[in-house]
Coordinates of C-alpha atoms and ligand atoms in Angstrom, one line a residue:
X1 CA 139.4 159.9 70.5
X2 CA 137.0 161.9 72.1
X3 CA 135.2 160.9 75.1
X4 CA 131.7 159.1 74.6
X5 CA 129.9 162.0 76.4
X6 CA 131.2 164.2 73.4
X7 CA 130.2 161.7 70.9
X8 CA 126.7 161.2 72.2
X9 CA 126.2 165.0 72.3
X10 CA 127.3 165.1 69.0
X11 CA 124.6 162.5 68.0
X12 CA 122.0 164.8 69.6
X13 CA 123.2 167.9 67.8
X14 CA 123.1 166.3 64.6
X15 CA 119.5 165.1 64.8
X16 CA 117.7 167.0 62.6
X17 CA 120.3 167.2 60.1
X18 CA 120.5 163.4 60.3
X19 CA 116.5 163.1 60.0
X20 CA 117.1 165.3 56.8
X21 CA 119.4 162.8 55.5
X22 CA 117.4 159.7 56.1
X23 CA 114.4 161.4 54.3
X24 CA 116.6 161.9 51.1
X25 CA 117.1 158.2 51.1
X26 CA 113.7 157.0 51.9
X27 CA 112.3 159.2 49.1
X28 CA 114.5 157.0 46.7
X29 CA 111.9 154.1 45.6
X30 CA 114.4 151.4 45.9
X31 CA 112.1 148.5 45.7
X32 CA 114.5 145.3 44.4
X33 CA 111.8 142.9 43.4
X34 CA 110.4 145.1 40.5
X35 CA 112.7 145.8 37.6
X36 CA 110.8 148.8 37.0
X37 CA 112.7 150.3 40.1
X38 CA 116.4 149.2 39.2
X39 CA 117.2 152.6 38.3
X40 CA 116.3 153.5 41.9
X41 CA 118.1 151.0 43.4
X42 CA 121.5 151.9 41.8
X43 CA 120.5 155.6 43.0
X44 CA 119.9 154.8 46.6
X45 CA 123.6 153.0 46.3
X46 CA 125.1 156.0 44.8
X47 CA 123.6 158.1 47.4
X48 CA 124.8 155.8 50.3
X49 CA 128.3 155.7 48.8
X50 CA 128.6 159.4 48.4
X51 CA 127.5 159.6 52.1
X52 CA 130.1 157.2 53.1
X53 CA 132.6 158.8 51.2
X54 CA 131.6 162.1 53.1
X55 CA 132.6 160.5 56.1
X56 CA 135.8 159.4 55.4
X57 CA 135.2 155.9 54.0
X58 CA 136.9 154.6 51.1
X59 CA 133.9 153.5 49.1
X60 CA 133.2 151.8 45.9
X61 CA 129.8 151.1 44.5
X62 CA 130.2 147.2 42.9
X63 CA 128.5 146.0 40.2
X64 CA 126.5 142.5 40.6
X65 CA 123.9 140.3 38.1
X66 CA 121.2 142.3 40.2
X67 CA 121.5 145.3 42.2
X68 CA 124.7 147.0 43.3
X69 CA 126.6 146.3 46.5
X70 CA 128.4 149.1 48.4
X71 CA 131.4 148.7 50.1
X72 CA 133.2 151.1 52.4
X73 CA 136.2 151.0 54.6
X74 CA 137.9 153.5 57.2
X75 CA 140.5 152.8 59.8
X76 CA 139.8 153.7 63.6
X77 CA 142.2 156.3 65.0
X78 CA 144.1 153.8 66.9
X79 CA 145.5 150.4 65.2
X80 CA 145.1 147.8 68.2
X81 CA 141.2 147.8 67.9
X82 CA 138.7 145.1 66.7
X83 CA 137.7 145.4 63.1
X84 CA 133.9 144.9 62.3
X85 CA 131.9 144.6 59.4
X86 CA 128.5 146.3 59.4
X87 CA 125.8 144.8 57.3
X88 CA 122.6 146.6 56.0
X89 CA 120.3 146.7 52.9
X90 CA 119.0 149.9 51.1
X91 CA 116.1 147.8 48.9
X92 CA 112.7 147.9 50.4
X93 CA 109.6 145.9 49.9
X94 CA 107.0 147.0 47.1
X95 CA 104.5 149.5 48.7
X96 CA 101.3 147.6 47.7
X97 CA 98.5 148.1 48.7
X98 CA 99.0 152.0 47.8
X99 CA 95.4 153.0 48.6
X100 CA 95.8 152.0 52.3
X101 CA 98.8 154.4 53.0
X102 CA 97.6 157.7 55.0
X103 CA 100.5 159.5 53.1
X104 CA 102.7 158.5 50.2
X105 CA 105.0 156.0 50.9
X106 CA 108.1 157.6 49.1
X107 CA 107.5 161.1 50.7
X108 CA 108.5 160.4 54.0
X109 CA 107.2 162.9 57.1
X110 CA 107.2 163.0 60.8
X111 CA 104.1 162.2 62.2
X112 CA 103.1 163.4 66.1
X113 CA 101.6 160.1 67.5
X114 CA 100.7 159.4 71.2
X115 CA 103.8 157.5 71.9
X116 CA 105.8 160.4 70.3
X117 CA 107.1 161.6 66.8
X118 CA 107.3 158.9 64.2
X119 CA 108.8 158.9 60.6
X120 CA 106.2 157.2 58.2
X121 CA 107.7 156.0 54.7
X122 CA 108.4 152.8 53.2
X123 CA 111.6 151.0 54.1
X124 CA 112.0 153.6 57.1
X125 CA 111.9 150.7 59.4
X126 CA 113.3 147.8 57.2
X127 CA 116.4 148.6 56.6
X128 CA 116.9 152.3 55.7
X129 CA 116.2 153.9 59.2
X130 CA 118.2 151.1 60.9
X131 CA 120.9 151.4 58.8
X132 CA 121.3 155.1 59.0
X133 CA 121.7 154.7 62.7
X134 CA 125.0 153.2 62.3
X135 CA 125.8 155.6 59.8
X136 CA 125.0 158.3 62.1
X137 CA 127.0 157.0 64.9
X138 CA 130.0 157.1 62.5
X139 CA 129.5 160.6 61.5
X140 CA 129.7 161.7 65.3
X141 CA 132.8 159.6 65.7
X142 CA 134.1 161.3 62.7
X143 CA 133.2 165.1 63.8
X144 CA 134.8 164.4 67.3
X145 CA 138.3 162.7 66.6
X146 CA 138.1 159.4 64.9
X147 CA 136.3 155.8 64.9
X148 CA 137.0 153.7 67.8
X149 CA 136.9 150.3 65.7
X150 CA 138.1 149.6 62.2
X151 CA 135.1 149.7 60.1
X152 CA 134.0 148.1 57.0
X153 CA 130.3 148.6 55.4
X154 CA 129.0 146.1 53.3
X155 CA 125.3 147.5 52.1
X156 CA 123.1 145.3 49.6
X157 CA 120.2 146.3 47.4
X158 CA 118.9 142.5 47.3
X159 CA 118.1 141.4 50.9
X160 CA 114.3 141.6 50.4
X161 CA 114.7 139.2 47.4
X162 CA 116.6 136.6 49.2
X163 CA 120.1 138.2 48.6
X164 CA 120.8 136.3 45.4
X165 CA 124.0 138.2 44.3
X166 CA 125.6 138.0 47.7
X167 CA 127.0 134.6 48.3
X168 CA 129.2 135.0 45.3
X169 CA 130.2 138.6 45.9
X170 CA 131.3 137.1 49.6
X171 CA 133.6 134.4 47.8
X172 CA 135.0 136.6 45.6
X173 CA 135.9 139.3 47.8
X174 CA 136.3 137.4 51.2
X175 CA 139.8 139.2 52.1
X176 CA 138.5 142.3 51.8
X177 CA 135.4 141.4 53.9
X178 CA 136.8 139.3 56.5
X179 CA 136.6 141.0 59.9
X180 CA 136.5 140.1 63.6
X181 CA 132.8 140.2 63.8
X182 CA 129.8 141.3 62.0
X183 CA 127.2 144.0 63.1
X184 CA 123.6 144.0 61.7
X185 CA 121.1 146.6 62.4
X186 CA 117.8 144.6 60.8
X187 CA 115.9 143.4 63.8
X188 CA 113.8 144.8 66.6
X189 CA 113.8 145.7 70.2
X190 CA 111.9 143.4 72.9
X191 CA 109.4 146.2 73.6
X192 CA 109.5 150.2 73.4
X193 CA 111.6 150.4 76.7
X194 CA 113.9 147.2 76.5
X195 CA 116.5 146.5 73.8
X196 CA 117.5 143.1 72.6
X197 CA 120.2 141.3 70.9
X198 CA 119.0 138.9 68.5
X199 CA 120.7 135.4 68.5
X200 CA 118.6 133.4 66.6
X201 CA 117.1 133.7 63.1
X202 CA 114.9 131.4 61.1
X203 CA 116.1 130.0 58.0
X204 CA 113.3 130.5 55.0
X205 CA 112.3 128.1 51.7
X206 CA 110.5 129.7 49.1
X207 CA 108.6 127.4 46.7
X208 CA 106.3 127.9 43.8
X209 CA 104.2 125.3 42.4
X210 CA 102.1 125.4 39.2
X211 CA 99.7 122.1 38.7
X212 CA 98.8 121.8 34.9
X213 CA 96.1 119.8 33.7
X214 CA 94.0 120.4 30.5
X215 CA 95.7 122.0 27.4
X216 CA 93.5 124.9 27.8
X217 CA 90.4 126.4 30.1
X218 CA 87.4 124.6 29.7
X219 CA 83.9 125.2 30.0
X220 CA 82.7 123.9 33.1
X221 CA 79.3 122.7 32.0
X222 CA 80.6 121.0 28.8
X223 CA 83.6 119.2 30.8
X224 CA 82.6 119.5 34.5
X225 CA 82.8 116.4 36.1
X226 CA 84.5 114.8 33.5
X227 CA 87.7 116.8 33.5
X228 CA 90.4 117.0 36.4
X229 CA 90.3 120.5 38.0
X230 CA 93.9 121.5 38.9
X231 CA 92.5 123.7 41.8
X232 CA 90.9 120.7 43.7
X233 CA 94.3 118.9 43.3
X234 CA 96.2 121.5 44.7
X235 CA 94.0 122.4 47.5
X236 CA 94.3 118.8 48.4
X237 CA 97.8 119.0 48.8
X238 CA 97.6 122.2 50.7
X239 CA 95.1 120.3 53.1
X240 CA 97.4 117.4 53.3
X241 CA 100.3 119.3 54.8
X242 CA 99.4 119.9 58.2
X243 CA 97.6 117.4 60.7
X244 CA 95.1 118.3 63.0
X245 CA 97.6 119.1 65.6
X246 CA 99.3 121.7 63.5
X247 CA 102.2 119.8 62.6
X248 CA 103.7 119.9 59.2
X249 CA 103.2 116.4 57.6
X250 CA 106.3 116.4 55.2
X251 CA 108.2 113.3 56.1
X252 CA 111.6 114.2 58.0
X253 CA 110.4 117.8 58.2
X254 CA 111.4 117.9 62.4
X255 CA 114.4 116.5 61.4
X256 CA 117.1 118.9 63.3
X257 CA 114.4 120.7 65.2
X258 CA 115.3 120.4 69.0
X259 CA 113.1 121.1 72.2
X260 CA 114.3 124.4 74.0
X261 CA 117.2 123.8 76.4
X262 CA 115.7 124.4 79.7
X263 CA 117.5 127.7 80.6
X264 CA 116.3 129.1 77.3
X265 CA 112.9 128.2 78.0
X266 CA 113.5 129.6 81.5
X267 CA 114.7 132.9 80.0
X268 CA 111.5 133.2 77.7
X269 CA 109.1 132.4 80.3
X270 CA 110.5 135.4 82.6
X271 CA 110.2 137.6 79.7
X272 CA 106.3 137.2 80.2
X273 CA 105.3 137.6 76.5
X274 CA 101.8 138.8 76.1
X275 CA 100.1 136.4 73.6
X276 CA 97.0 137.9 73.9
X277 CA 98.3 141.4 73.2
X278 CA 100.6 140.2 70.2
X279 CA 97.7 138.5 68.4
X280 CA 95.1 141.2 69.3
X281 CA 97.1 144.0 67.9
X282 CA 96.6 142.2 64.6
X283 CA 92.8 141.6 64.8
X284 CA 93.1 137.7 66.2
X285 CA 92.5 135.8 69.5
X286 CA 93.8 132.6 69.1
X287 CA 97.1 130.8 68.2
X288 CA 96.9 128.8 65.0
X289 CA 100.1 127.0 65.2
X290 CA 101.4 123.6 66.6
X291 CA 99.0 122.6 69.5
X292 CA 100.5 122.7 73.0
X293 CA 102.8 125.4 72.5
X294 CA 103.6 128.9 73.5
X295 CA 103.1 131.8 70.9
X296 CA 106.9 133.1 71.5
X297 CA 108.2 129.5 70.8
X298 CA 106.0 129.2 67.8
X299 CA 107.5 132.2 65.9
X300 CA 111.1 131.9 67.4
X301 CA 112.0 128.3 67.7
X302 CA 109.4 126.2 65.9
X303 CA 109.3 125.5 62.0
X304 CA 106.4 126.4 59.7
X305 CA 104.9 125.7 56.4
X306 CA 103.0 128.7 55.1
X307 CA 101.0 129.6 51.8
X308 CA 101.6 133.1 50.9
X309 CA 99.4 133.2 47.6
X310 CA 97.4 131.2 45.7
X311 CA 95.6 131.6 42.2
X312 CA 93.6 129.8 39.9
X313 CA 90.9 130.1 37.6
X314 CA 88.8 133.2 37.0
X315 CA 89.4 135.7 39.7
X316 CA 87.6 139.0 38.1
X317 CA 84.1 140.6 38.7
X318 CA 81.4 138.5 38.6
X319 CA 81.3 134.9 37.7
X320 CA 82.8 132.6 34.9
X321 CA 81.9 128.9 34.4
X322 CA 85.4 127.5 33.8
X323 CA 87.6 124.8 34.5
X324 CA 91.0 126.2 34.5
X325 CA 94.1 124.6 33.3
X326 CA 96.3 125.4 36.0
X327 CA 96.5 126.7 39.3
X328 CA 99.6 127.9 41.4
X329 CA 100.5 128.5 44.9
X330 CA 103.4 130.3 46.5
X331 CA 104.7 128.3 49.8
X332 CA 107.4 129.6 52.5
X333 CA 108.6 127.4 55.1
X334 CA 110.2 128.7 58.1
X335 CA 113.2 127.0 59.2
X336 CA 115.1 126.2 63.0
X337 CA 117.8 124.3 64.4
X338 CA 119.8 122.3 61.7
X339 CA 116.9 121.9 59.5
X340 CA 118.2 121.4 55.7
X341 CA 116.9 123.8 53.6
X342 CA 117.7 121.6 50.4
X343 CA 116.1 118.5 51.7
X344 CA 113.1 120.3 52.8
X345 CA 112.7 121.9 49.3
X346 CA 113.3 118.3 47.8
X347 CA 110.8 116.5 50.3
X348 CA 108.0 119.1 49.5
X349 CA 108.5 118.5 45.7
X350 CA 108.2 114.6 46.1
X351 CA 105.1 115.4 48.4
X352 CA 103.4 117.4 45.8
X353 CA 104.3 114.9 43.1
X354 CA 103.0 111.8 45.0
X355 CA 99.9 113.5 45.1
X356 CA 99.3 114.4 41.4
X357 CA 96.7 112.4 40.0
X358 CA 96.8 111.4 36.2
X359 CA 96.9 113.8 33.7
X360 CA 98.4 116.5 36.1
X361 CA 101.9 117.8 35.8
X362 CA 103.6 120.1 38.3
X363 CA 106.2 123.0 37.6
X364 CA 108.1 124.0 40.5
X365 CA 110.0 127.5 40.9
X366 CA 112.6 128.0 43.8
X367 CA 113.0 131.4 45.3
X368 CA 115.4 130.9 47.5
X369 CA 116.3 128.3 50.4
X370 CA 118.5 129.3 53.7
X371 CA 119.1 127.6 56.9
X372 CA 118.4 129.0 60.4
X373 CA 120.8 130.8 62.5
X374 CA 121.9 130.0 65.9
X375 CA 124.6 132.5 67.2
X376 CA 126.3 131.9 70.9
X377 CA 124.3 132.6 73.8
X378 CA 127.1 134.2 75.5
X379 CA 130.5 135.7 74.3
X380 CA 133.0 138.7 75.2
X381 CA 131.3 140.7 72.3
X382 CA 127.6 139.9 73.4
X383 CA 128.7 141.0 77.0
X384 CA 130.3 144.3 75.9
X385 CA 127.4 145.2 73.8
X386 CA 124.8 144.3 76.4
X387 CA 126.4 146.8 79.0
X388 CA 126.5 149.3 76.3
X389 CA 122.8 149.1 75.4
X390 CA 121.9 148.9 79.5
X391 CA 123.8 152.3 79.6
X392 CA 121.7 153.9 77.0
X393 CA 118.4 152.5 77.7
X394 CA 118.4 151.5 81.6
X395 CA 117.3 148.0 80.9
X396 CA 119.3 144.9 80.4
X397 CA 118.7 143.6 76.9
X398 CA 116.8 140.6 76.3
X399 CA 118.4 137.7 74.3
X400 CA 115.9 137.4 71.5
X401 CA 114.8 134.9 68.8
X402 CA 113.5 136.2 65.8
X403 CA 110.8 134.9 63.4
X404 CA 112.1 136.5 60.4
X405 CA 115.3 135.4 58.5
X406 CA 118.3 137.5 57.4
X407 CA 120.1 135.3 54.6
X408 CA 123.5 136.8 54.9
X409 CA 123.9 136.2 58.7
X410 CA 124.4 132.3 57.9
X411 CA 126.6 133.0 54.9
X412 CA 128.8 135.4 57.2
X413 CA 129.6 132.2 59.6
X414 CA 129.8 129.8 56.8
X415 CA 132.0 131.4 54.3
X416 CA 133.7 134.1 56.5
X417 CA 133.9 132.0 59.7
X418 CA 132.3 135.4 61.4
X419 CA 129.6 135.5 64.1
X420 CA 126.9 138.5 64.0
X421 CA 126.1 141.0 66.7
X422 CA 122.6 141.6 65.8
X423 CA 121.1 144.7 67.1
X424 CA 118.2 146.7 65.9
X425 CA 115.5 149.1 67.0
X426 CA 112.5 148.2 65.1
X427 CA 109.4 147.9 67.0
X428 CA 106.7 145.3 66.7
X429 CA 104.1 147.7 65.6
X430 CA 106.4 149.4 62.9
X431 CA 104.4 147.8 60.1
X432 CA 107.3 146.4 58.0
X433 CA 106.3 145.3 54.6
X434 CA 103.0 146.7 55.3
X435 CA 101.3 149.8 54.7
X436 CA 102.0 153.0 56.7
X437 CA 105.4 151.7 57.7
X438 CA 107.1 154.0 60.5
X439 CA 110.2 154.1 62.4
X440 CA 110.0 155.9 66.1
X441 CA 112.1 159.1 66.4
X442 CA 113.3 157.5 69.8
X443 CA 114.4 154.1 68.2
X444 CA 116.4 156.6 65.5
X445 CA 117.9 158.7 68.2
X446 CA 118.6 156.2 70.9
X447 CA 119.5 153.9 68.1
X448 CA 122.2 155.8 66.8
X449 CA 123.5 156.7 70.5
X450 CA 123.6 152.8 70.9
X451 CA 125.8 152.1 68.3
X452 CA 128.3 154.8 69.6
X453 CA 128.1 153.2 73.0
X454 CA 128.5 149.6 71.4
X455 CA 131.4 150.7 69.3
X456 CA 133.1 152.3 72.1
X457 CA 132.5 149.2 74.2
X458 CA 133.9 146.6 71.8
X459 CA 137.0 148.9 71.4
X460 CA 138.1 148.9 74.9
Ligands
BES1 N1 114.7 142.8 58.5 C1 114.0 141.7 57.9 C2 113.9 140.4 58.7 C3 112.9 140.8 60.3 C4 111.8 140.3 60.1 C5 113.7 140.9 61.3 C6 111.2 140.7 61.2 C7 112.8 141.1 62.5 C8 111.4 140.9 62.4 C9 114.3 141.5 56.6 O1 114.3 142.5 55.7 C10 113.0 140.6 55.8 O2 112.3 140.8 55.5 N2 113.4 139.1 55.6 C11 112.7 138.5 54.8 C12 113.6 137.6 54.0 C13 113.5 137.6 52.7 C14 114.3 136.6 52.1 C15 112.4 138.1 51.7 C16 111.7 137.5 55.7 O3 112.2 137.3 56.8 O4 110.7 137.1 55.0
MN2 MN1 115.3 144.1 56.8
MN3 MN1 112.3 143.0 55.1

């Protein structure tokens, strides 16, 4: 195996061609939620498989009930080294609203900004650029004498829709996928100079409710006052879900939610998180969550109930005097600790049903339920990765929480008995899921170099 310096120099030498490869991947509009892009999801999977094959991985593209999953395996030059499973996702969120993009979402380009070069395009930070940092690190090893660890790739195309095909795939292929640990590059840095290792993820319950009332839309003059209005019913349910202190009122909702251990709380205080910058950057000034809690705590270690969409009646131009037959809303619950996602979905449904007046009926649609993830705050792998990141960035990594969810990480623990090391190079202002998503060139370059150092450290 070549010395680490040789590998790092190779990464820097490859940077231009690596960017070219990333652009090719971002050009494929692999939007998983919209069936119109199923062909593009398959194309992204084939593209990645060809890439891995060319790097000496034994690769296959596996069919699932949804979008294909790629598995690739390669052995290290030495036999007695750890075996890691790297997970990433090639699917992206829809680019809408399109008119807010400064350049077309699937025509990636490098842009010069005050903080340096960045690449703009849908999926460039979530997760294509991040996933390619690991691929490019593997390339540099293969071009300089071989991999330091045995590596299995698992790349899916349904993460942005809650990974519906993945649990069955993990169960059916457990022997093939089981490794000493999993590595995931789908999270962020603490700030642009400070790397992070993420040890907590919130869980996610997605519920849609349709409240039905009359058997058709009604004239609000003829029926108004006499007929029940499902928008009012839904609005009342929604208002009931929080109390005046910002707490969620579902019975038992906070079961399994613990106060932060003092050492973790202390560590977070030392981070000097700037609440007003965090909110100010998105045009807000006051925290809107549970009273008496810090913002970092609100997004990392407290559970939430949010509405993501609400529809009912006439929403077109002008006015229409109508009492609608139905109203609907999409809810998301972010979970922490040992909150039970199945129980919370059930409690929510009961909560809605209890509040339905005569003549109303609720229809429920689940869009997924996964629990929170808590990984150990210390382990041999974590220390090694921490030192490797420090060597690249010149700063000790922050042990971070994450308000978002990555459904597979819980399944790795539950079904394959593996802990996951989550290291990502995204920045808070990368605009993932939003128009003008970007990934900084420094994230891409130093992220690739970081993986080379981490893989090297894990193998020593
Ligand atoms: N990469 C994100 C998770 C994430 C979000 C990491 C924010 C770091 C910061 C992931 O692709 C994602 O968007 N997850 C979804 C879950 C899903 C089921 C739609 C999420 O958290 O909403
Ligand atoms: Mn992601
Ligand atoms: Mn995402």
